[in-house]
Each structure stands twice: as structure tokens, then as C-alpha cells.
PDB file of C-alpha atoms in Angstrom:
ATOM      1  CA  UNK Y   1      -5.218   0.566   2.751  1.00 78.00           C
ATOM      2  CA  UNK Y   2      -1.740   0.027   4.135  1.00 87.00           C
ATOM      3  CA  UNK Y   3       0.661  -0.466   1.257  1.00 93.00           C
ATOM      4  CA  UNK Y   4       4.290  -0.623   0.261  1.00 96.00           C
ATOM      5  CA  UNK Y   5       6.277  -0.730  -2.978  1.00 97.00           C
ATOM      6  CA  UNK Y   6      10.006  -0.907  -3.611  1.00 97.00           C
ATOM      7  CA  UNK Y   7      12.370  -1.711  -6.462  1.00 98.00           C
ATOM      8  CA  UNK Y   8      15.038  -4.344  -5.884  1.00 97.00           C
ATOM      9  CA  UNK Y   9      16.947  -7.252  -7.338  1.00 96.00           C
ATOM     10  CA  UNK Y  10      15.207 -10.418  -6.169  1.00 95.00           C
ATOM     11  CA  UNK Y  11      16.000 -14.115  -5.963  1.00 92.00           C
ATOM     12  CA  UNK Y  12      13.631 -17.043  -6.391  1.00 91.00           C
ATOM     13  CA  UNK Y  13      13.103 -16.956  -2.593  1.00 92.00           C
ATOM     14  CA  UNK Y  14      10.997 -13.767  -2.880  1.00 91.00           C
ATOM     15  CA  UNK Y  15       8.536 -15.410  -5.262  1.00 92.00           C
ATOM     16  CA  UNK Y  16       8.538 -18.646  -3.253  1.00 90.00           C
ATOM     17  CA  UNK Y  17       7.698 -16.678  -0.090  1.00 87.00           C
ATOM     18  CA  UNK Y  18       4.816 -14.892  -1.795  1.00 87.00           C
ATOM     19  CA  UNK Y  19       3.499 -18.237  -2.996  1.00 85.00           C
ATOM     20  CA  UNK Y  20       3.665 -19.904   0.426  1.00 84.00           C
ATOM     21  CA  UNK Y  21       2.606 -17.824   3.469  1.00 75.00           C
ATOM     22  CA  UNK Y  22       2.521 -20.845   5.810  1.00 73.00           C
ATOM     23  CA  UNK Y  23       0.564 -22.755   3.198  1.00 78.00           C
ATOM     24  CA  UNK Y  24      -2.258 -20.200   3.029  1.00 78.00           C
ATOM     25  CA  UNK Y  25      -1.141 -18.195  -0.026  1.00 87.00           C
ATOM     26  CA  UNK Y  26      -3.219 -18.217  -3.178  1.00 90.00           C
ATOM     27  CA  UNK Y  27      -1.797 -17.131  -6.509  1.00 93.00           C
ATOM     28  CA  UNK Y  28      -4.709 -15.123  -7.902  1.00 95.00           C
ATOM     29  CA  UNK Y  29      -3.234 -13.541 -11.031  1.00 96.00           C
ATOM     30  CA  UNK Y  30      -0.271 -13.787 -13.381  1.00 96.00           C
ATOM     31  CA  UNK Y  31       0.642 -12.077 -16.636  1.00 98.00           C
ATOM     32  CA  UNK Y  32       3.216 -12.997 -19.301  1.00 98.00           C
ATOM     33  CA  UNK Y  33       4.351 -16.026 -17.298  1.00 97.00           C
ATOM     34  CA  UNK Y  34       4.140 -19.527 -18.760  1.00 96.00           C
ATOM     35  CA  UNK Y  35       4.635 -21.488 -15.542  1.00 94.00           C
ATOM     36  CA  UNK Y  36       2.682 -21.648 -12.277  1.00 90.00           C
ATOM     37  CA  UNK Y  37       5.817 -22.750 -10.415  1.00 91.00           C
ATOM     38  CA  UNK Y  38       7.541 -20.002  -8.369  1.00 89.00           C
ATOM     39  CA  UNK Y  39      11.106 -21.070  -9.243  1.00 92.00           C
ATOM     40  CA  UNK Y  40      10.354 -21.339 -12.952  1.00 95.00           C
ATOM     41  CA  UNK Y  41       8.539 -17.992 -12.886  1.00 96.00           C
ATOM     42  CA  UNK Y  42      11.656 -16.436 -11.373  1.00 96.00           C
ATOM     43  CA  UNK Y  43      13.755 -17.863 -14.218  1.00 97.00           C
ATOM     44  CA  UNK Y  44      11.283 -16.417 -16.741  1.00 98.00           C
ATOM     45  CA  UNK Y  45      11.426 -12.981 -15.094  1.00 98.00           C
ATOM     46  CA  UNK Y  46      15.217 -13.020 -14.842  1.00 97.00           C
ATOM     47  CA  UNK Y  47      15.544 -13.921 -18.521  1.00 98.00           C
ATOM     48  CA  UNK Y  48      13.365 -10.950 -19.512  1.00 98.00           C
ATOM     49  CA  UNK Y  49      15.166  -8.599 -17.090  1.00 98.00           C
ATOM     50  CA  UNK Y  50      18.470  -9.462 -18.770  1.00 97.00           C
ATOM     51  CA  UNK Y  51      17.141  -7.862 -21.964  1.00 97.00           C
ATOM     52  CA  UNK Y  52      17.927  -4.518 -20.331  1.00 98.00           C
ATOM     53  CA  UNK Y  53      21.404  -4.575 -18.755  1.00 96.00           C
ATOM     54  CA  UNK Y  54      21.002  -1.013 -17.393  1.00 96.00           C
ATOM     55  CA  UNK Y  55      18.348  -2.056 -14.846  1.00 97.00           C
ATOM     56  CA  UNK Y  56      19.915  -3.739 -11.817  1.00 96.00           C
ATOM     57  CA  UNK Y  57      16.947  -3.565  -9.407  1.00 98.00           C
ATOM     58  CA  UNK Y  58      14.627  -5.064 -11.972  1.00 98.00           C
ATOM     59  CA  UNK Y  59      11.738  -6.155  -9.721  1.00 98.00           C
ATOM     60  CA  UNK Y  60       8.954  -4.051  -8.213  1.00 98.00           C
ATOM     61  CA  UNK Y  61       7.667  -5.754  -5.072  1.00 97.00           C
ATOM     62  CA  UNK Y  62       5.199  -4.781  -2.376  1.00 97.00           C
ATOM     63  CA  UNK Y  63       1.784  -5.339  -0.875  1.00 96.00           C
ATOM     64  CA  UNK Y  64      -1.643  -3.834  -0.204  1.00 95.00           C
ATOM     65  CA  UNK Y  65      -3.290  -4.637   3.128  1.00 91.00           C
ATOM     66  CA  UNK Y  66      -6.914  -3.482   3.396  1.00 85.00           C
ATOM     67  CA  UNK Y  67      -8.539  -2.732   6.746  1.00 73.00           C
ATOM     68  CA  UNK Y  68     -11.117  -5.514   7.008  1.00 61.00           C
ATOM     69  CA  UNK Y  69     -14.176  -4.434   8.986  1.00 60.00           C
ATOM     70  CA  UNK Y  70     -17.907  -5.024   8.601  1.00 58.00           C
ATOM     71  CA  UNK Y  71     -18.190  -1.510   7.194  1.00 58.00           C
ATOM     72  CA  UNK Y  72     -15.259  -1.933   4.806  1.00 60.00           C
ATOM     73  CA  UNK Y  73     -15.427  -5.458   3.377  1.00 74.00           C
ATOM     74  CA  UNK Y  74     -13.384  -6.084   0.249  1.00 87.00           C
ATOM     75  CA  UNK Y  75     -13.573  -9.210  -1.888  1.00 90.00           C
ATOM     76  CA  UNK Y  76     -10.605 -10.950  -3.491  1.00 93.00           C
ATOM     77  CA  UNK Y  77     -11.731  -9.773  -6.930  1.00 95.00           C
ATOM     78  CA  UNK Y  78     -11.872  -6.147  -5.701  1.00 95.00           C
ATOM     79  CA  UNK Y  79      -8.414  -6.500  -4.145  1.00 95.00           C
ATOM     80  CA  UNK Y  80      -6.992  -7.829  -7.410  1.00 97.00           C
ATOM     81  CA  UNK Y  81      -8.665  -5.025  -9.394  1.00 97.00           C
ATOM     82  CA  UNK Y  82      -7.372  -2.410  -6.952  1.00 97.00           C
ATOM     83  CA  UNK Y  83      -3.811  -3.748  -7.159  1.00 98.00           C
ATOM     84  CA  UNK Y  84      -3.705  -3.950 -10.953  1.00 98.00           C
ATOM     85  CA  UNK Y  85      -5.141  -0.447 -11.396  1.00 98.00           C
ATOM     86  CA  UNK Y  86      -2.680   1.033  -8.878  1.00 98.00           C
ATOM     87  CA  UNK Y  87       0.225  -0.749 -10.605  1.00 98.00           C
ATOM     88  CA  UNK Y  88      -0.899   0.664 -13.949  1.00 98.00           C
ATOM     89  CA  UNK Y  89      -0.754   4.177 -12.512  1.00 98.00           C
ATOM     90  CA  UNK Y  90       2.970   3.735 -11.682  1.00 98.00           C
ATOM     91  CA  UNK Y  91       3.896   2.400 -15.121  1.00 98.00           C
ATOM     92  CA  UNK Y  92       2.961  -1.292 -15.303  1.00 98.00           C
ATOM     93  CA  UNK Y  93       1.639  -2.302 -18.729  1.00 98.00           C
ATOM     94  CA  UNK Y  94       0.191  -5.395 -20.398  1.00 97.00           C
ATOM     95  CA  UNK Y  95       3.748  -6.225 -21.508  1.00 98.00           C
ATOM     96  CA  UNK Y  96       5.140  -6.530 -17.959  1.00 98.00           C
ATOM     97  CA  UNK Y  97       5.378  -9.821 -16.092  1.00 98.00           C
ATOM     98  CA  UNK Y  98       3.192  -9.845 -12.967  1.00 98.00           C
ATOM     99  CA  UNK Y  99       2.410 -12.259 -10.152  1.00 97.00           C
ATOM    100  CA  UNK Y 100      -0.181 -11.558  -7.431  1.00 97.00           C
ATOM    101  CA  UNK Y 101      -0.655 -13.667  -4.282  1.00 95.00           C
ATOM    102  CA  UNK Y 102      -3.276 -13.204  -1.564  1.00 94.00           C
ATOM    103  CA  UNK Y 103      -2.090 -14.100   1.950  1.00 91.00           C
ATOM    104  CA  UNK Y 104      -4.484 -15.258   4.664  1.00 83.00           C
ATOM    105  CA  UNK Y 105      -2.222 -16.291   7.559  1.00 74.00           C
ATOM    106  CA  UNK Y 106      -2.763 -13.037   9.508  1.00 72.00           C
ATOM    107  CA  UNK Y 107      -5.985 -11.453  10.787  1.00 69.00           C
ATOM    108  CA  UNK Y 108      -6.001  -9.067   7.802  1.00 78.00           C
ATOM    109  CA  UNK Y 109      -5.775 -10.673   4.386  1.00 87.00           C
ATOM    110  CA  UNK Y 110      -3.404  -8.829   2.068  1.00 92.00           C
ATOM    111  CA  UNK Y 111      -2.055  -9.089  -1.449  1.00 95.00           C
ATOM    112  CA  UNK Y 112       1.610  -9.271  -2.493  1.00 95.00           C
ATOM    113  CA  UNK Y 113       2.870  -8.400  -5.940  1.00 97.00           C
ATOM    114  CA  UNK Y 114       6.040  -9.071  -7.907  1.00 97.00           C
ATOM    115  CA  UNK Y 115       6.405  -7.177 -11.178  1.00 98.00           C
ATOM    116  CA  UNK Y 116       9.239  -7.170 -13.682  1.00 98.00           C
ATOM    117  CA  UNK Y 117      10.089  -3.524 -14.373  1.00 98.00           C
ATOM    118  CA  UNK Y 118      11.563  -4.619 -17.716  1.00 98.00           C
ATOM    119  CA  UNK Y 119       8.777  -5.489 -20.123  1.00 98.00           C
ATOM    120  CA  UNK Y 120       8.887  -8.232 -22.733  1.00 97.00           C
ATOM    121  CA  UNK Y 121      10.371  -5.751 -25.217  1.00 97.00           C
ATOM    122  CA  UNK Y 122      13.305  -4.983 -22.906  1.00 98.00           C
ATOM    123  CA  UNK Y 123      11.976  -1.541 -21.876  1.00 98.00           C
ATOM    124  CA  UNK Y 124      11.902  -0.338 -18.269  1.00 98.00           C
ATOM    125  CA  UNK Y 125       8.380   0.992 -17.759  1.00 98.00           C
ATOM    126  CA  UNK Y 126       8.555   1.771 -14.012  1.00 98.00           C
ATOM    127  CA  UNK Y 127      10.624   4.636 -12.589  1.00 97.00           C
ATOM    128  CA  UNK Y 128      12.269   3.861  -9.251  1.00 97.00           C
ATOM    129  CA  UNK Y 129      12.241   7.488  -8.004  1.00 97.00           C
ATOM    130  CA  UNK Y 130       9.864   7.828  -5.019  1.00 97.00           C
ATOM    131  CA  UNK Y 131       8.092   4.624  -6.039  1.00 98.00           C
ATOM    132  CA  UNK Y 132       6.723   3.988  -2.536  1.00 97.00           C
ATOM    133  CA  UNK Y 133       5.201   7.465  -2.354  1.00 97.00           C
ATOM    134  CA  UNK Y 134       3.818   7.288  -5.893  1.00 98.00           C
ATOM    135  CA  UNK Y 135       2.332   3.853  -5.337  1.00 97.00           C
ATOM    136  CA  UNK Y 136       0.637   4.977  -2.106  1.00 95.00           C
ATOM    137  CA  UNK Y 137      -0.893   7.906  -3.970  1.00 96.00           C
ATOM    138  CA  UNK Y 138      -2.037   5.565  -6.750  1.00 97.00           C
ATOM    139  CA  UNK Y 139      -3.706   3.216  -4.245  1.00 96.00           C
ATOM    140  CA  UNK Y 140      -5.661   6.115  -2.707  1.00 93.00           C
ATOM    141  CA  UNK Y 141      -6.752   7.336  -6.136  1.00 96.00           C
ATOM    142  CA  UNK Y 142      -8.011   3.881  -7.113  1.00 96.00           C
ATOM    143  CA  UNK Y 143      -9.801   3.476  -3.767  1.00 92.00           C
ATOM    144  CA  UNK Y 144     -11.765   6.637  -4.503  1.00 92.00           C
ATOM    145  CA  UNK Y 145     -12.528   5.430  -8.031  1.00 94.00           C
ATOM    146  CA  UNK Y 146     -13.835   2.134  -6.602  1.00 93.00           C
ATOM    147  CA  UNK Y 147     -15.718   3.798  -3.697  1.00 89.00           C
ATOM    148  CA  UNK Y 148     -13.440   2.129  -1.137  1.00 87.00           C
ATOM    149  CA  UNK Y 149     -12.171   3.898   1.973  1.00 79.00           C
ATOM    150  CA  UNK Y 150      -8.522   4.968   1.958  1.00 77.00           C
ATOM    151  CA  UNK Y 151      -6.106   4.350   4.832  1.00 72.00           C
ATOM    152  CA  UNK Y 152      -6.303   8.058   5.716  1.00 78.00           C
ATOM    153  CA  UNK Y 153     -10.110   7.997   5.899  1.00 77.00           C
ATOM    154  CA  UNK Y 154     -10.143   4.852   8.026  1.00 76.00           C
ATOM    155  CA  UNK Y 155      -7.492   6.305  10.342  1.00 78.00           C
ATOM    156  CA  UNK Y 156      -9.506   9.505  10.816  1.00 85.00           C
ATOM    157  CA  UNK Y 157     -12.682   7.530  11.567  1.00 82.00           C
ATOM    158  CA  UNK Y 158     -10.826   5.427  14.153  1.00 84.00           C
ATOM    159  CA  UNK Y 159      -9.366   8.523  15.815  1.00 88.00           C
ATOM    160  CA  UNK Y 160     -12.770  10.231  15.971  1.00 91.00           C
ATOM    161  CA  UNK Y 161     -14.402   7.154  17.519  1.00 89.00           C
ATOM    162  CA  UNK Y 162     -11.559   6.717  20.006  1.00 92.00           C
ATOM    163  CA  UNK Y 163     -11.872  10.322  21.213  1.00 93.00           C
ATOM    164  CA  UNK Y 164     -15.632   9.885  21.573  1.00 94.00           C
ATOM    165  CA  UNK Y 165     -15.165   6.717  23.650  1.00 94.00           C
ATOM    166  CA  UNK Y 166     -12.404   8.295  25.760  1.00 93.00           C
ATOM    167  CA  UNK Y 167     -14.511  11.368  26.572  1.00 94.00           C
ATOM    168  CA  UNK Y 168     -17.378   9.110  27.601  1.00 93.00           C
ATOM    169  CA  UNK Y 169     -15.117   7.060  29.902  1.00 93.00           C
ATOM    170  CA  UNK Y 170     -13.557  10.194  31.450  1.00 93.00           C
ATOM    171  CA  UNK Y 171     -16.991  11.206  32.733  1.00 94.00           C
ATOM    172  CA  UNK Y 172     -17.102   8.232  35.130  1.00 94.00           C
ATOM    173  CA  UNK Y 173     -13.541   6.912  35.649  1.00 92.00           C
ATOM    174  CA  UNK Y 174     -12.135   7.828  39.063  1.00 92.00           C
ATOM    175  CA  UNK Y 175      -8.620   6.459  38.540  1.00 92.00           C
ATOM    176  CA  UNK Y 176      -6.262   5.506  35.759  1.00 90.00           C
ATOM    177  CA  UNK Y 177      -6.816   1.809  36.479  1.00 92.00           C
ATOM    178  CA  UNK Y 178     -10.578   2.307  36.175  1.00 93.00           C
ATOM    179  CA  UNK Y 179     -10.066   4.228  32.941  1.00 93.00           C
ATOM    180  CA  UNK Y 180      -7.971   1.338  31.572  1.00 92.00           C
ATOM    181  CA  UNK Y 181     -10.648  -1.190  32.484  1.00 93.00           C
ATOM    182  CA  UNK Y 182     -13.518   0.826  31.001  1.00 94.00           C
ATOM    183  CA  UNK Y 183     -11.553   1.425  27.790  1.00 93.00           C
ATOM    184  CA  UNK Y 184     -10.740  -2.287  27.671  1.00 93.00           C
ATOM    185  CA  UNK Y 185     -14.455  -3.031  27.734  1.00 94.00           C
ATOM    186  CA  UNK Y 186     -14.819  -0.789  24.686  1.00 92.00           C
ATOM    187  CA  UNK Y 187     -12.061  -2.687  22.870  1.00 91.00           C
ATOM    188  CA  UNK Y 188      -8.996  -0.523  23.603  1.00 92.00           C
ATOM    189  CA  UNK Y 189      -5.624  -1.121  25.242  1.00 92.00           C
ATOM    190  CA  UNK Y 190      -4.344   1.895  27.207  1.00 92.00           C
ATOM    191  CA  UNK Y 191      -0.680   2.241  28.196  1.00 89.00           C
ATOM    192  CA  UNK Y 192       1.421   5.086  29.594  1.00 85.00           C
ATOM    193  CA  UNK Y 193       4.544   6.314  27.804  1.00 80.00           C
ATOM    194  CA  UNK Y 194       7.366   6.590  30.343  1.00 74.00           C
ATOM    195  CA  UNK Y 195      11.118   7.162  30.492  1.00 73.00           C
ATOM    196  CA  UNK Y 196      13.664   7.649  33.295  1.00 67.00           C
ATOM    197  CA  UNK Y 197      14.302  11.339  32.576  1.00 70.00           C
ATOM    198  CA  UNK Y 198      10.780  12.700  32.231  1.00 67.00           C
ATOM    199  CA  UNK Y 199       8.669  10.003  33.857  1.00 71.00           C
ATOM    200  CA  UNK Y 200       5.172   9.784  32.367  1.00 72.00           C
ATOM    201  CA  UNK Y 201       5.204  11.623  29.044  1.00 74.00           C
ATOM    202  CA  UNK Y 202       1.959  10.548  27.457  1.00 79.00           C
ATOM    203  CA  UNK Y 203      -0.695   7.893  26.950  1.00 83.00           C
ATOM    204  CA  UNK Y 204      -1.154   5.439  24.086  1.00 88.00           C
ATOM    205  CA  UNK Y 205      -4.555   4.043  23.129  1.00 89.00           C
ATOM    206  CA  UNK Y 206      -4.804   1.234  20.593  1.00 86.00           C
ATOM    207  CA  UNK Y 207      -7.728  -0.925  19.477  1.00 83.00           C
ATOM    208  CA  UNK Y 208      -7.289  -4.581  20.438  1.00 76.00           C
ATOM    209  CA  UNK Y 209      -8.294  -5.502  16.879  1.00 71.00           C
ATOM    210  CA  UNK Y 210      -5.265  -3.578  15.558  1.00 65.00           C
TER     211      UNK Y 210
END
């Protein structure tokens, strides 16, 4: 699960973006927000954030992007559950304002979140220190709890399969061009890494689906 989390001071544009995504966004969850309108939700969040003048970067924003394959399907309800549980692990409570939007405009659906770090009682519940690292760890923990594959596990599986396919192709390919074509048939794009000083310094293999 690719993911990101950061603390920042946001404007209404951030919430409007999450709620649009070229017209494909779907607001799937909200908490402690009276309105469904992005601009009004921003005003609600800002009003609560002002209850704690010490917190300047009052919003926690980010996303989770699951690797969608036949072997690793994840439903919208699972994605929402995963996000909420991971957010709880980094300090989000029932008293925080939350908005979740699922985006579908790219080949991999993903979920965006906006959370007010200042809860309805004026207390900051989410530490900013290493929030990206802590959130990534939380996502992996929840994946294991929900029997979902983590980004590390998926990456290792891809690497193992790629090496297997490459070794198979190397048995028959008689030139680099033939190797490229045979790997293409297996769903890979092969390119050489080059620069003026060294010349060819390596080879990059990427799945077309990525």
C-alpha cells in the first residue's frame, strides 16, 4: 500500500481537490462535520483549529493507494476501514474532524484523507514528528491485522517474479533487442541506464501495468 501523510496549514482548495478528482471523487466518510460541501467543511475545520492557537499546521493530509491486482483486490469498505484504523494509530480520535474521499481517475483507485489535528475540545491529538514514517508503519500494521498484503510484500513478490521471467528470457535471447521484445511479451518495459561519462551503467525493468 503506497501511502503518504503530512501536517500542514490548508485552504479550502485542498478539500475541494479531494472532493473533485476530475469528477470521479466520492466522499465516503466524514466525522464531526455538519456539511457535505467542501468549502463549508473547510470553514468548520478552521473554526475548530482556531481553538488551539499553538497549532499552525493544523491539518493532517495524505493518501493510501492499494496495489489493485486479481490476487489483492480491496473493496471500498475495506479501504475505508484500513484508513480509519491507521489514522487511529497515529492519534486520531472520535473527537477529530475527518473527511475521506476515494479517487477513481487513475488506474489504481486510492483514498485521500483530511483530518483536523485539533479535536473538538481544542486539543492537538496528532504529533507532527515523523508523521509520514509513523503513518506508513501504521498502515502496514493494519494490513497485517486485516490479512491484506503490505507494499513491502507486494514489492518483494514483483521482484521475485521479474527475476524468474528475466532468467527464463536470458536462456533464449540472442541480443538486447530480442531480450527487450521477449520481456515486453511478458508485460515488462526494459531500458538501459546511460550517461555521457560512464556510458551504459545498468538496466531498468518495469511492469507495463506500473
